[in-house]
Amino acid sequence: MKQVVVTIDGPAGAGKSSVAKNLARRLGYRLLDTGAIYRAVALVAKRAGTPWTDGAACARIARELDISYDFVGDKNHVFVAGEDVSVAIRTPEVSQGASQVSAHAEVRAALLELQRRLGAGGGVVVEGRDTGTVVFPSAEAKFFLTANDEERARRRVAELAASGNQVDFELTLREIRERDERDSTRDVAPMVPAADAVIVDSSTQTLDQVTESLAALVEERSQAR
Ligand code: DC
């Protein structure tokens, strides 16, 4: 079977990370979490005292970003310059920062080649907002995963609680709506489904059901090409 590129785009909290991780494991594929790259840029900028509104300075950080991934158990660890930043990049503050830095065209341009390099050769599940539209437009299997916003807020609260961050549901819901609005209305690479993406609503499906339906389509596409 051909090792294809699978893209999973969609809004925050739709279950992309869990589905992408499960699907990658099920297929024996690598996992490329592109949101983690934008989060890493936001974290490095914050530590350097660089405002997230400064596109040119954030793009310089993006060009010099030394990022790597490592799967340990079922956790995808993210390293910047050798430091494990997996927890530091998931705080609500860095989430907002990632959304802000990702709106700059020069930041997106700086990260495009990096993402393509990390996904080169296929056999990869790529997760993000524009991976099927911009980063890998010729990916063999594209999905747009979504869920209603209250369900997405509930999942985000549970996910943050699991990593030791207690957050308020109403506040999380508001932040999710704000972030969706910014991610889908920005001028560059807005979050929209690719024309050839399969749209999957995960609101009422379990993780296993979603993973299985995606895996079935990927397997069909890997044989057909
Ligand atoms: O998937 P995530 O929550 O880790 O993404 C963090 C932010 O990064 C999100 O608000 C939008 C941005 N992002 C993007 O613009 N393009 C991507 N391919 C992935 C993430």
Tab-separated table of C-alpha atoms and ligand atoms in Angstrom:
chain	number	residue	atom	x	y	z
A	1	MET	CA	0.000	0.000	0.000
A	2	LYS	CA	1.183	3.473	-0.838
A	3	GLN	CA	2.253	5.697	2.086
A	4	VAL	CA	0.023	8.701	1.562
A	5	VAL	CA	-0.338	12.157	3.107
A	6	VAL	CA	-3.442	12.521	5.284
A	7	THR	CA	-4.540	16.011	6.334
A	8	ILE	CA	-6.931	16.758	9.186
A	9	ASP	CA	-8.006	20.385	9.498
A	10	GLY	CA	-10.688	21.983	11.623
A	11	PRO	CA	-11.381	24.265	14.568
A	12	ALA	CA	-9.997	24.042	18.099
A	13	GLY	CA	-11.470	21.242	20.178
A	14	ALA	CA	-13.003	19.280	17.296
A	15	GLY	CA	-10.895	16.295	18.339
A	16	LYS	CA	-8.186	16.695	15.697
A	17	SER	CA	-5.276	15.914	18.015
A	18	SER	CA	-6.804	12.739	19.430
A	19	VAL	CA	-8.061	11.542	16.052
A	20	ALA	CA	-4.755	12.364	14.332
A	21	LYS	CA	-2.774	10.554	17.012
A	22	ASN	CA	-5.022	7.473	16.924
A	23	LEU	CA	-5.109	7.404	13.154
A	24	ALA	CA	-1.311	7.733	12.905
A	25	ARG	CA	-0.880	4.848	15.327
A	26	ARG	CA	-3.528	2.728	13.538
A	27	LEU	CA	-1.844	3.270	10.142
A	28	GLY	CA	1.757	3.168	11.408
A	29	TYR	CA	2.226	6.732	10.142
A	30	ARG	CA	4.154	9.708	11.560
A	31	LEU	CA	2.203	12.535	13.124
A	32	LEU	CA	2.761	16.189	12.260
A	33	ASP	CA	1.000	18.592	14.637
A	34	THR	CA	1.304	21.930	12.822
A	35	GLY	CA	-0.531	23.861	15.560
A	36	ALA	CA	2.365	22.983	17.877
A	37	ILE	CA	4.691	24.871	15.511
A	38	TYR	CA	2.595	28.071	15.727
A	39	ARG	CA	2.363	27.566	19.488
A	40	ALA	CA	6.153	27.187	19.720
A	41	VAL	CA	6.645	30.463	17.826
A	42	ALA	CA	4.214	32.197	20.231
A	43	LEU	CA	6.037	30.764	23.255
A	44	VAL	CA	9.501	31.769	22.020
A	45	ALA	CA	8.193	35.275	21.215
A	46	LYS	CA	6.633	35.610	24.675
A	47	ARG	CA	9.873	34.590	26.369
A	48	ALA	CA	11.873	37.010	24.218
A	49	GLY	CA	9.480	39.875	24.994
A	50	THR	CA	8.462	40.062	21.318
A	51	PRO	CA	4.831	41.179	20.877
A	52	TRP	CA	2.631	38.697	19.005
A	53	THR	CA	1.416	41.646	16.933
A	54	ASP	CA	4.918	42.169	15.465
A	55	GLY	CA	4.745	40.057	12.299
A	56	ALA	CA	8.315	40.703	11.105
A	57	ALA	CA	9.870	39.813	14.458
A	58	CYS	CA	7.657	36.707	14.858
A	59	ALA	CA	8.628	35.640	11.315
A	60	ARG	CA	12.314	35.859	12.281
A	61	ILE	CA	11.580	33.582	15.236
A	62	ALA	CA	9.678	31.228	12.895
A	63	ARG	CA	12.609	31.062	10.431
A	64	GLU	CA	15.059	30.183	13.208
A	65	LEU	CA	12.751	27.763	15.034
A	66	ASP	CA	14.519	24.552	16.027
A	67	ILE	CA	11.559	22.216	16.592
A	68	SER	CA	11.400	18.450	16.918
A	69	TYR	CA	8.881	15.832	17.981
A	70	ASP	CA	9.150	12.616	19.887
A	71	PHE	CA	6.464	10.055	20.602
A	72	VAL	CA	6.826	8.747	24.155
A	73	GLY	CA	4.105	6.249	25.048
A	74	ASP	CA	0.945	7.821	23.670
A	75	LYS	CA	2.216	11.381	24.145
A	76	ASN	CA	3.607	13.468	21.335
A	77	HIS	CA	6.350	15.543	22.949
A	78	VAL	CA	7.409	18.804	21.336
A	79	PHE	CA	10.926	20.161	21.771
A	80	VAL	CA	12.299	23.615	20.997
A	81	ALA	CA	16.090	23.784	20.971
A	82	GLY	CA	16.114	20.537	22.931
A	83	GLU	CA	13.726	21.734	25.682
A	84	ASP	CA	10.460	19.815	26.169
A	85	VAL	CA	7.807	22.546	25.768
A	86	SER	CA	4.810	20.174	25.461
A	87	VAL	CA	3.043	21.642	28.503
A	88	ALA	CA	4.227	25.265	28.123
A	89	ILE	CA	2.748	25.564	24.606
A	90	ARG	CA	-0.735	24.420	25.718
A	91	THR	CA	-1.657	27.180	28.179
A	92	PRO	CA	-4.696	29.344	27.292
A	93	GLU	CA	-2.375	32.377	26.973
A	94	VAL	CA	-0.105	30.691	24.433
A	95	SER	CA	-3.212	29.424	22.571
A	96	GLN	CA	-4.300	33.012	22.008
A	97	GLY	CA	-0.716	33.950	21.083
A	98	ALA	CA	-0.528	31.128	18.541
A	99	SER	CA	-3.734	32.332	16.934
A	100	GLN	CA	-2.316	35.865	16.742
A	101	VAL	CA	1.102	34.944	15.334
A	102	SER	CA	-0.535	32.596	12.827
A	103	ALA	CA	-2.460	35.512	11.288
A	104	HIS	CA	0.777	37.107	9.940
A	105	ALA	CA	1.468	36.236	6.295
A	106	GLU	CA	5.236	36.338	6.841
A	107	VAL	CA	5.000	33.887	9.751
A	108	ARG	CA	2.933	31.467	7.649
A	109	ALA	CA	5.390	31.775	4.743
A	110	ALA	CA	8.317	31.088	7.071
A	111	LEU	CA	6.652	27.934	8.400
A	112	LEU	CA	5.450	26.556	5.080
A	113	GLU	CA	8.747	24.999	3.998
A	114	LEU	CA	9.363	23.633	7.484
A	115	GLN	CA	5.988	21.846	7.466
A	116	ARG	CA	6.559	20.444	3.970
A	117	ARG	CA	9.982	19.181	4.989
A	118	LEU	CA	8.577	17.522	8.106
A	119	GLY	CA	5.847	15.829	6.035
A	120	ALA	CA	8.043	14.834	3.086
A	121	GLY	CA	7.837	11.283	1.804
A	122	GLY	CA	4.254	10.594	2.893
A	123	GLY	CA	3.207	8.085	5.533
A	124	VAL	CA	2.155	11.029	7.645
A	125	VAL	CA	-0.981	12.388	9.319
A	126	VAL	CA	-0.823	16.187	9.303
A	127	GLU	CA	-3.073	18.130	11.643
A	128	GLY	CA	-3.859	21.854	11.498
A	129	ARG	CA	-6.047	24.522	9.894
A	130	ASP	CA	-4.719	24.855	6.331
A	131	THR	CA	-2.855	21.596	5.798
A	132	GLY	CA	-5.235	20.345	3.080
A	133	THR	CA	-5.674	23.744	1.415
A	134	VAL	CA	-2.182	25.292	1.507
A	135	VAL	CA	0.532	23.083	2.996
A	136	PHE	CA	-0.291	19.779	1.253
A	137	PRO	CA	-2.785	20.663	-1.500
A	138	SER	CA	-2.173	17.344	-3.249
A	139	ALA	CA	-2.615	15.165	-0.154
A	140	GLU	CA	-4.369	11.907	-1.042
A	141	ALA	CA	-6.799	11.956	1.903
A	142	LYS	CA	-8.154	15.204	3.351
A	143	PHE	CA	-10.514	15.610	6.256
A	144	PHE	CA	-12.169	18.600	7.913
A	145	LEU	CA	-13.133	17.626	11.429
A	146	THR	CA	-15.664	19.705	13.275
A	147	ALA	CA	-18.071	19.617	16.247
A	148	ASN	CA	-20.494	22.104	17.783
A	149	ASP	CA	-18.775	24.795	19.869
A	150	GLU	CA	-20.172	23.783	23.295
A	151	GLU	CA	-18.932	20.234	22.818
A	152	ARG	CA	-15.571	21.618	21.710
A	153	ALA	CA	-15.341	23.839	24.820
A	154	ARG	CA	-16.215	20.861	27.068
A	155	ARG	CA	-13.435	18.813	25.477
A	156	ARG	CA	-10.906	21.643	25.774
A	157	VAL	CA	-11.683	22.095	29.503
A	158	ALA	CA	-11.188	18.350	30.074
A	159	GLU	CA	-7.960	18.307	28.036
A	160	LEU	CA	-6.514	21.268	29.972
A	161	ALA	CA	-7.593	19.741	33.294
A	162	ALA	CA	-5.703	16.576	32.344
A	163	SER	CA	-2.531	18.632	31.890
A	164	GLY	CA	-3.027	20.424	35.235
A	165	ASN	CA	-4.651	23.659	33.953
A	166	GLN	CA	-8.038	24.430	35.540
A	167	VAL	CA	-10.147	26.739	33.367
A	168	ASP	CA	-13.690	28.051	33.392
A	169	PHE	CA	-16.149	26.587	30.857
A	170	GLU	CA	-17.793	29.904	29.850
A	171	LEU	CA	-14.421	31.579	29.421
A	172	THR	CA	-13.143	28.653	27.338
A	173	LEU	CA	-16.256	28.770	25.157
A	174	ARG	CA	-15.755	32.493	24.584
A	175	GLU	CA	-12.072	31.988	23.750
A	176	ILE	CA	-12.879	29.161	21.331
A	177	ARG	CA	-15.410	31.387	19.538
A	178	GLU	CA	-12.902	34.261	19.389
A	179	ARG	CA	-10.161	32.014	18.084
A	180	ASP	CA	-12.439	30.407	15.445
A	181	GLU	CA	-13.529	33.823	14.287
A	182	ARG	CA	-9.913	35.021	13.932
A	183	ASP	CA	-8.675	31.759	12.355
A	184	SER	CA	-11.463	31.621	9.785
A	185	THR	CA	-11.593	35.294	8.799
A	186	ARG	CA	-7.870	36.081	8.486
A	187	ASP	CA	-6.675	37.120	5.025
A	188	VAL	CA	-3.978	34.488	4.670
A	189	ALA	CA	-4.834	30.796	4.606
A	190	PRO	CA	-8.091	31.074	6.554
A	191	MET	CA	-9.457	27.944	8.164
A	192	VAL	CA	-11.802	26.573	5.496
A	193	PRO	CA	-12.326	23.012	4.302
A	194	ALA	CA	-10.439	22.100	1.117
A	195	ALA	CA	-12.809	21.602	-1.818
A	196	ASP	CA	-11.896	17.901	-1.849
A	197	ALA	CA	-11.980	17.383	1.939
A	198	VAL	CA	-14.388	14.975	3.595
A	199	ILE	CA	-16.255	16.860	6.323
A	200	VAL	CA	-16.673	14.871	9.530
A	201	ASP	CA	-18.816	16.054	12.471
A	202	SER	CA	-17.477	14.458	15.648
A	203	SER	CA	-20.113	15.940	18.033
A	204	THR	CA	-21.946	12.670	18.500
A	205	GLN	CA	-19.297	10.110	17.558
A	206	THR	CA	-16.732	8.441	19.766
A	207	LEU	CA	-13.036	8.804	19.078
A	208	ASP	CA	-12.867	5.194	17.890
A	209	GLN	CA	-15.797	5.641	15.493
A	210	VAL	CA	-14.213	8.726	13.928
A	211	THR	CA	-10.785	7.077	13.705
A	212	GLU	CA	-12.227	3.981	12.040
A	213	SER	CA	-14.169	5.921	9.427
A	214	LEU	CA	-11.091	7.988	8.537
A	215	ALA	CA	-8.839	4.912	8.448
A	216	ALA	CA	-11.230	3.164	6.054
A	217	LEU	CA	-11.047	6.038	3.592
A	218	VAL	CA	-7.245	6.356	3.887
A	219	GLU	CA	-6.838	2.647	3.187
A	220	GLU	CA	-9.078	2.906	0.146
A	221	ARG	CA	-7.058	5.887	-1.159
A	222	SER	CA	-3.728	4.160	-0.505
A	223	GLN	CA	-4.774	1.234	-2.697
A	224	ALA	CA	-6.323	3.308	-5.431
A	225	ARG	CA	-3.117	5.218	-6.227
B	1	DC	O1	-4.460	23.266	16.651
B	1	DC	P1	-3.957	24.226	17.718
B	1	DC	O2	-5.017	24.679	18.675
B	1	DC	O3	-2.753	23.680	18.423
B	1	DC	O4	-3.477	25.549	16.889
B	1	DC	C1	-2.986	26.704	17.532
B	1	DC	C2	-3.209	27.925	16.653
B	1	DC	O5	-2.359	27.866	15.513
B	1	DC	C3	-4.623	28.098	16.101
B	1	DC	O6	-5.327	29.130	16.778
B	1	DC	C4	-4.475	28.488	14.674
B	1	DC	C5	-3.031	28.264	14.343
B	1	DC	N1	-2.828	27.269	13.294
B	1	DC	C6	-2.852	27.695	11.990
B	1	DC	O7	-3.124	28.862	11.742
B	1	DC	N2	-2.567	26.837	10.983
B	1	DC	C7	-2.288	25.550	11.251
B	1	DC	N3	-2.014	24.715	10.240
B	1	DC	C8	-2.302	25.080	12.584
B	1	DC	C9	-2.585	25.966	13.588
